C-alpha atoms as one frame of an Amber mdcrd trajectory, in Angstrom:
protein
 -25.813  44.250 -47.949 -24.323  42.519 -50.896 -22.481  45.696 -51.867 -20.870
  46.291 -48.420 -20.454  41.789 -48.259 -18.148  41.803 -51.242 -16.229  45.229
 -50.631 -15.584  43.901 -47.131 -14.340  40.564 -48.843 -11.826  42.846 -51.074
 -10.420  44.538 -48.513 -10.244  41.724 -45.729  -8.139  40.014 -47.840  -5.999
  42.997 -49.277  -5.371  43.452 -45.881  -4.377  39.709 -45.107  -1.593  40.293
 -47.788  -0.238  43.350 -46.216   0.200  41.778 -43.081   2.333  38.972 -44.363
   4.600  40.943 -46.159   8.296  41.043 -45.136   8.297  44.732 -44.718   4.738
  45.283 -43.777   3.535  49.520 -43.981   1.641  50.164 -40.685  -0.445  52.972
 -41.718  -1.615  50.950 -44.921  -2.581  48.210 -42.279  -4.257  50.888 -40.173
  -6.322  52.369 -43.103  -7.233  49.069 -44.438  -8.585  47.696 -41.534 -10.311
  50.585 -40.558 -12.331  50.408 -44.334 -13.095  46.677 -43.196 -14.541  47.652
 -39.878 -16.832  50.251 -41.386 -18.486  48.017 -44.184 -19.081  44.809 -41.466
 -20.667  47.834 -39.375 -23.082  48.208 -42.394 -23.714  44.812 -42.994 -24.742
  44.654 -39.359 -26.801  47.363 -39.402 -28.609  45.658 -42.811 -28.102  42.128
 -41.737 -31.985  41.683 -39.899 -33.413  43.074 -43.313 -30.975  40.939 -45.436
 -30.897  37.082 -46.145 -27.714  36.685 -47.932 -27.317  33.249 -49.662 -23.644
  33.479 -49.354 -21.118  34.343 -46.910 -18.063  35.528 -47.891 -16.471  37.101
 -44.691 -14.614  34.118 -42.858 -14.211  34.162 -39.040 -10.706  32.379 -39.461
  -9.598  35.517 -41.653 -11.076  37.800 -39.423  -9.042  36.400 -36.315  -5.911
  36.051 -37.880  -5.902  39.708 -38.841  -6.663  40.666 -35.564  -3.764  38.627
 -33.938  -1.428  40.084 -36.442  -2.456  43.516 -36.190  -2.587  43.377 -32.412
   1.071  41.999 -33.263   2.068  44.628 -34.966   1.888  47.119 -32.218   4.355
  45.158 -30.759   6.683  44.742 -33.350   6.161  48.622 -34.956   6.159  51.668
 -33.174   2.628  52.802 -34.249   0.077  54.658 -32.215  -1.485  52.004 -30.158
  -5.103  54.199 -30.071  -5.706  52.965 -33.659  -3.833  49.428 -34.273  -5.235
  48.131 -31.033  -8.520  48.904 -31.454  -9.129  48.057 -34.985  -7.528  44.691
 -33.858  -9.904  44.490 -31.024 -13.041  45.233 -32.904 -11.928  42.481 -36.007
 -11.613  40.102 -32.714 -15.463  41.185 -31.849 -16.640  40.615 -35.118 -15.249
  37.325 -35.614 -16.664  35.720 -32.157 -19.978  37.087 -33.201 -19.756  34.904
 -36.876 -18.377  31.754 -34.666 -17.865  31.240 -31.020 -14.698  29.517 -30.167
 -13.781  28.797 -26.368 -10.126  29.460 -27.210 -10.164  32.599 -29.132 -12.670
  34.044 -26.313 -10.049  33.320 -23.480  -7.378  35.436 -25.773  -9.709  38.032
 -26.342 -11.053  38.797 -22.555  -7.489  38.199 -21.622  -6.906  41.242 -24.376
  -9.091  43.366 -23.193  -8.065  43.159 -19.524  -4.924  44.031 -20.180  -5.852
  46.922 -22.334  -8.970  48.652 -19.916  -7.253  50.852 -17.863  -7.443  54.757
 -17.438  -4.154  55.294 -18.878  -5.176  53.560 -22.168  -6.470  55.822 -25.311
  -9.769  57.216 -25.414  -9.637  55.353 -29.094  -8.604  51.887 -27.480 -11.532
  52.189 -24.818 -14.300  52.687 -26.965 -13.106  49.445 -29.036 -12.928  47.800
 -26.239 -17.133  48.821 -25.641 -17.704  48.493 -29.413 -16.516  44.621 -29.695
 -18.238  43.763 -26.569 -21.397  44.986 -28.288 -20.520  43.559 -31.678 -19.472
  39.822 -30.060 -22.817  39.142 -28.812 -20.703  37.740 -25.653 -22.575  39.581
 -22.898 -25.332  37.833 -23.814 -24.207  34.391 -23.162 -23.563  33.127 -19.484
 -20.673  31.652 -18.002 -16.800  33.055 -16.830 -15.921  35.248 -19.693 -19.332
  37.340 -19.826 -18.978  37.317 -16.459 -15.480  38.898 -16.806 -16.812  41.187
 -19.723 -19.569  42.892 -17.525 -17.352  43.810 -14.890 -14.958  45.289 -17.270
 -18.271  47.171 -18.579 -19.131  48.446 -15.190 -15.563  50.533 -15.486 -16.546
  52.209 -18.519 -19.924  53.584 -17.548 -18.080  55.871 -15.406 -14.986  57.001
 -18.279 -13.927  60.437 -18.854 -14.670  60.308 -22.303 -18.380  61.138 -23.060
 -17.909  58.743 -26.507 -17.050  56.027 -24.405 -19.117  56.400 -21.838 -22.287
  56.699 -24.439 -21.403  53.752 -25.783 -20.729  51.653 -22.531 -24.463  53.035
 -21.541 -26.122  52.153 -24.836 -24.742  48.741 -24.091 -25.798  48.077 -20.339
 -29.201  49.724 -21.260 -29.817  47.046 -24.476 -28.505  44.199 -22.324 -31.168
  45.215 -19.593 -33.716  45.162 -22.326 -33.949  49.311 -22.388 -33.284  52.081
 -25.513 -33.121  55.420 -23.902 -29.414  56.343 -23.878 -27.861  59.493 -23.020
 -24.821  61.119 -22.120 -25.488  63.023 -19.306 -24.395  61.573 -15.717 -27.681
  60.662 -14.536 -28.523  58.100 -17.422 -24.958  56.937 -16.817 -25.455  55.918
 -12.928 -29.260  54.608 -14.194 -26.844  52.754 -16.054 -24.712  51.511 -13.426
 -27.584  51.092 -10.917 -29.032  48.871 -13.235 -26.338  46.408 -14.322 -25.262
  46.290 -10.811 -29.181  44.929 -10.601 -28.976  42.748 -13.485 -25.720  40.768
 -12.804 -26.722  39.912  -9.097 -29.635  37.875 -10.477 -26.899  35.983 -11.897
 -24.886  36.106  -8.550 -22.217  33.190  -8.716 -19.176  32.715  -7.007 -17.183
  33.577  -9.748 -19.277  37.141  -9.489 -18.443  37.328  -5.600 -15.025  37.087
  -6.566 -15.061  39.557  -9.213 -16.977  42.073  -6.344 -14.363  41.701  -3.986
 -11.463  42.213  -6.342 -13.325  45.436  -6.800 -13.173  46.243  -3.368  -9.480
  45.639  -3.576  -9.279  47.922  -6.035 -10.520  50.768  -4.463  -9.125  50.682
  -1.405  -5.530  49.416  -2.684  -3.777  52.782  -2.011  -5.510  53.612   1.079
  -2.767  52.881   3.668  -0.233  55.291   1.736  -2.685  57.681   1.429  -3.581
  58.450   5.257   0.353  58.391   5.931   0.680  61.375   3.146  -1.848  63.186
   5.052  -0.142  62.497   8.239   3.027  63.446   6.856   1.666  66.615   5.839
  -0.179  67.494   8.977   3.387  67.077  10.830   5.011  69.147   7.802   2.404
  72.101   8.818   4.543  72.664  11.829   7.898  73.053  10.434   8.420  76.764
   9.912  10.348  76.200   7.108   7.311  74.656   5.126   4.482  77.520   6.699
   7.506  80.110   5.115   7.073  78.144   1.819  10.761  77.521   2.060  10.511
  73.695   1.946  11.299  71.747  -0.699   8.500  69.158  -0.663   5.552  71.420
  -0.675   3.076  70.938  -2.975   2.062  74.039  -4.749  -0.616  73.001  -6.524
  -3.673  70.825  -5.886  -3.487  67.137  -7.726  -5.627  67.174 -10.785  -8.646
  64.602 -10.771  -7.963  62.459 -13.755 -11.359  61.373 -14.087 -14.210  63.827
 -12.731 -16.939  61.166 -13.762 -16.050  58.627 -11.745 -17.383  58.104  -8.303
 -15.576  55.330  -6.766 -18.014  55.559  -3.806 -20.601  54.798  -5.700 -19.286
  51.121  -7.312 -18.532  50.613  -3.647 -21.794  51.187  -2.160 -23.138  49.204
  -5.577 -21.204  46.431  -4.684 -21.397  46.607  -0.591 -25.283  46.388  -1.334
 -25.586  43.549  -3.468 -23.562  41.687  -0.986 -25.838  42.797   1.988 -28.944
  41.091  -0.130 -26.870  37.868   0.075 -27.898  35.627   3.156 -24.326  34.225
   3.110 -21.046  34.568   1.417 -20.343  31.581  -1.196 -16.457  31.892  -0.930
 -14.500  30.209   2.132 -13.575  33.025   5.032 -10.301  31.675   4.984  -9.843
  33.130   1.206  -7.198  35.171   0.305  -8.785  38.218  -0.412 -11.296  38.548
   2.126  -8.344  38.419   4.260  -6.539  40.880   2.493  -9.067  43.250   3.012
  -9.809  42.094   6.542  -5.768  43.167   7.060  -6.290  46.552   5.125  -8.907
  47.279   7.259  -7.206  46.637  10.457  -3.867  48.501   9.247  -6.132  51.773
   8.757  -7.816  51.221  12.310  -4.304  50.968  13.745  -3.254  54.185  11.984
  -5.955  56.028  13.164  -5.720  54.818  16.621  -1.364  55.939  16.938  -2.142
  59.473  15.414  -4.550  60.842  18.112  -4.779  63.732  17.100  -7.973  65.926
  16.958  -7.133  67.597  13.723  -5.138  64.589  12.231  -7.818  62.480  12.535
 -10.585  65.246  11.619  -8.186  65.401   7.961  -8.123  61.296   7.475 -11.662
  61.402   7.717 -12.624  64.426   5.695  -9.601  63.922   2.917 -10.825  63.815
  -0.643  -8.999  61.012  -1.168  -9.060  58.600   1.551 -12.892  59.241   2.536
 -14.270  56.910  -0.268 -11.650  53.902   0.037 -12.017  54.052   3.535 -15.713
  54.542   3.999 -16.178  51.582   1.450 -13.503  49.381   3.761 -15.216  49.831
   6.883 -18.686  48.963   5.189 -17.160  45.800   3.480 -15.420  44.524   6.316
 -18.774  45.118   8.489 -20.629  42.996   5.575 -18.149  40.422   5.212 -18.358
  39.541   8.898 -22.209  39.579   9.011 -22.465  37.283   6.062 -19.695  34.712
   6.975 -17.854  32.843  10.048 -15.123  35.155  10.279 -13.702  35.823  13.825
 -13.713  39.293  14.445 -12.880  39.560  17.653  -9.419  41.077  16.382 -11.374
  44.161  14.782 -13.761  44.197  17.436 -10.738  44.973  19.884  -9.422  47.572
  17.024 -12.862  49.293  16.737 -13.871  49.822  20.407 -10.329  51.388  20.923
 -10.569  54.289  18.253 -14.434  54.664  19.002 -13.424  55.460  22.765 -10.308
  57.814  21.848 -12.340  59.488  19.262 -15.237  59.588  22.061 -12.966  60.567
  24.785 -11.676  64.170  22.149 -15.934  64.771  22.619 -16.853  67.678  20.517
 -12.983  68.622  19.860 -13.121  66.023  17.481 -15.169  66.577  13.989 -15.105
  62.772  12.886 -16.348  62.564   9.508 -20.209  61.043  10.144 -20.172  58.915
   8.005 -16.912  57.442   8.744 -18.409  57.334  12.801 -21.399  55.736  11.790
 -19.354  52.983   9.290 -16.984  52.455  12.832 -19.877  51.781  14.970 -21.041
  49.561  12.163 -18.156  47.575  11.687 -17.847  47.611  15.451 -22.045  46.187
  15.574 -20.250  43.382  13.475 -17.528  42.493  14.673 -18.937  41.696  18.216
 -21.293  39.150  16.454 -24.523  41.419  16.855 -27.484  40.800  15.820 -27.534
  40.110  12.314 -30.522  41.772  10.721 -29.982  44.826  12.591 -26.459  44.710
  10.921 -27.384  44.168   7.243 -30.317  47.227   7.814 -27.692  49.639   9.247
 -24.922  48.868   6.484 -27.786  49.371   3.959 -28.744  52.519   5.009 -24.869
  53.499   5.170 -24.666  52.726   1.247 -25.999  56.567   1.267 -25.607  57.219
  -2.680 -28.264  54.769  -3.828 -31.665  53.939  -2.828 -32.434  52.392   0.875
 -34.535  49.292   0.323 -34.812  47.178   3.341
């Protein structure tokens, strides 16, 4: 430990001084910080047998490295995948010597911005590998809060590094050590921090769920009118003679075959089911954003009837789970709040009767008939413990417990 303690202490501030210089060399930054990571990862991994009498590896060092290296990708056109993520992993290691309110804002704020799908496969697993190293998860309040959300997306990355790293995580917060990277640990992963943070359930949480929600269905509305569009292109001879210039020839490629957007949803329409009542106001922003989403897509299927337009909506690849996961968390926000729904209820009974009134000419997804007369169930302010039964059944992917 002392070995690794005072080579760490050589490098951290080797790499201070290359930082301040005038004309600073990225790739010496890079390397140098990438030497300091790896000896405070041993000295972790030695720390519980080690008492050290001295500590020469200052959390005010660390930090300002961090800043400055997370700087220079700014300022230097390096490759983001390795500056970024040494940076983030300094930040991790510095929280977990001292925990300072200010420097956590920066750093959740960091990582935010940085989590996406688009980001490096390199930039994502830092993001995992500070988490673990901060200690934050472990604490309560906002930021872990913020933190195990922004977990929850990486259980389900297309990188099998990241993702076994995101599971070994959510399986040692929940107290477990089996980790694995095949796709069942990983939604026994997700299954169980769903679990874990709804014994914490807070407003701040609900929040958090339904910005989720948002999430998933935010592209929903353009999506059924590309299908539409399409159906109606089907008829123009010029596209059936492949003669047209907007036909697609090939099939979009999934960027991530791991995830299963469904699946978060039915996660997260579940947990709000076991609620007896929502904490935020029904007058909230994004409850009524959602609320509005969900009536737009009612009114769209309603103006197409069409038997095979509507038979496509339902069935599409990509519309199925944002809509599915609407109609279930509109249905759910209604039971569990004093939100009028007479408005949906109106919306609802009119594309249940046209779709009834097609009979058998119409193949309705099921699913997507039985979330309708759900949502419908709801909206009419039935009875409420038949309601929160039927949407939890609905939640098909994960286990029915009434």
């Amino acid at each position: 430990y002392d070995l690794f303690q005072h080579v760490a202490h050589v490098l951290l501030r080797a790499l201070s001084r290359e930082l301040r210089r005038v004309e600073e060399h990225a790739p010496t930054s890079r390397r140098l910080s990438r030497s300091l990571l790896e000896c405070l990862l041993g000295m972790r991994a030695l720390e519980a047998k080690s008492d050290p009498e001295t500590r020469l590896i200052s959390d005010s060092a660390l930090w300002h490295c961090a800043v400055m290296l997370a700087a220079t990708e700014r300022a230097v056109d390096v490759p983001a995948d390795s500056v970024v993520a040494n940076a983030l992993e300094l930040m991790g290691f510095s929280l977990a010597i001292k925990y300072d309110s200010d420097r956590v804002q920066t750093y959740v704020s960091m990582i935010q911005q940085r989590n996406h799908p688009d980001a490096h496969w390199r930039t994502r697993h830092a993001i995992v590998v500070s988490m673990e190293v901060s200690g934050l998860l472990q604490n309560t309040g906002e930021a872990s809060e913020t933190l195990t959300f922004e977990l929850l997306c990486l259980l389900q990355d297309q990188d099998p590094d990241v993702r076994f790293v995101a599971t070994r995580l959510a399986q040692s917060r929940m107290g477990g050590t089996q980790v694995s990277t095949s796709v069942v640990a990983d939604t026994k992963a997700l299954e169980r921090s769903y679990a874990a943070i709804g014994y914490q359930y807070s407003i701040g949480l609900e929040h958090q769920l339904i910005r989720m929600l948002s999430q998933t269905s935010s592209s929903l509305l353009h999506d059924m009118q590309g299908v539409i569009g399409e159906a109606y292109d089907a008829r123009d001879k010029s596209m059936s003679l492949n003669t047209g210039w907007s036909r697609k020839i090939f099939e979009d490629e999934d960027p991530n075959i791991y995830e299963e957007s469904l699946l978060s949803v039915h996660f997260v329409v579940n947990m709000l089911v076991q609620k007896q009542h929502l904490l935020m106001e029904p007058s909230s922003q994004p409850l009524g954003l959602l609320l509005d989403r969900c009536n737009s897509a009612l009114q769209i299927l309603f103006d197409c009837n069409d038997v095979n337009i509507i038979s496509d909506l339902t069935h599409s690849a990509n519309i199925f789970p944002s809509l599915h996961g609407l109609l279930l968390a509109s249905a759910a926000f209604l039971t569990l709040s004093d939100i009028d729904g007479r408005r949906l209820h109106e919306k609802v009974a009119s594309v249940v009767t046209m779709i009834g009134a097609f009979q058998e000419d119409c193949y309705v997804h099921p699913h997507i008939d039985k979330a309708l007369k759900i949502l419908g169930l709801a909206a009419r302010g039935g009875d409420v413990a038949v309601t929160r039964s039927k949407l939890l059944d609905a939640c098909f992917l994960i286990p029915f417990t009434d």
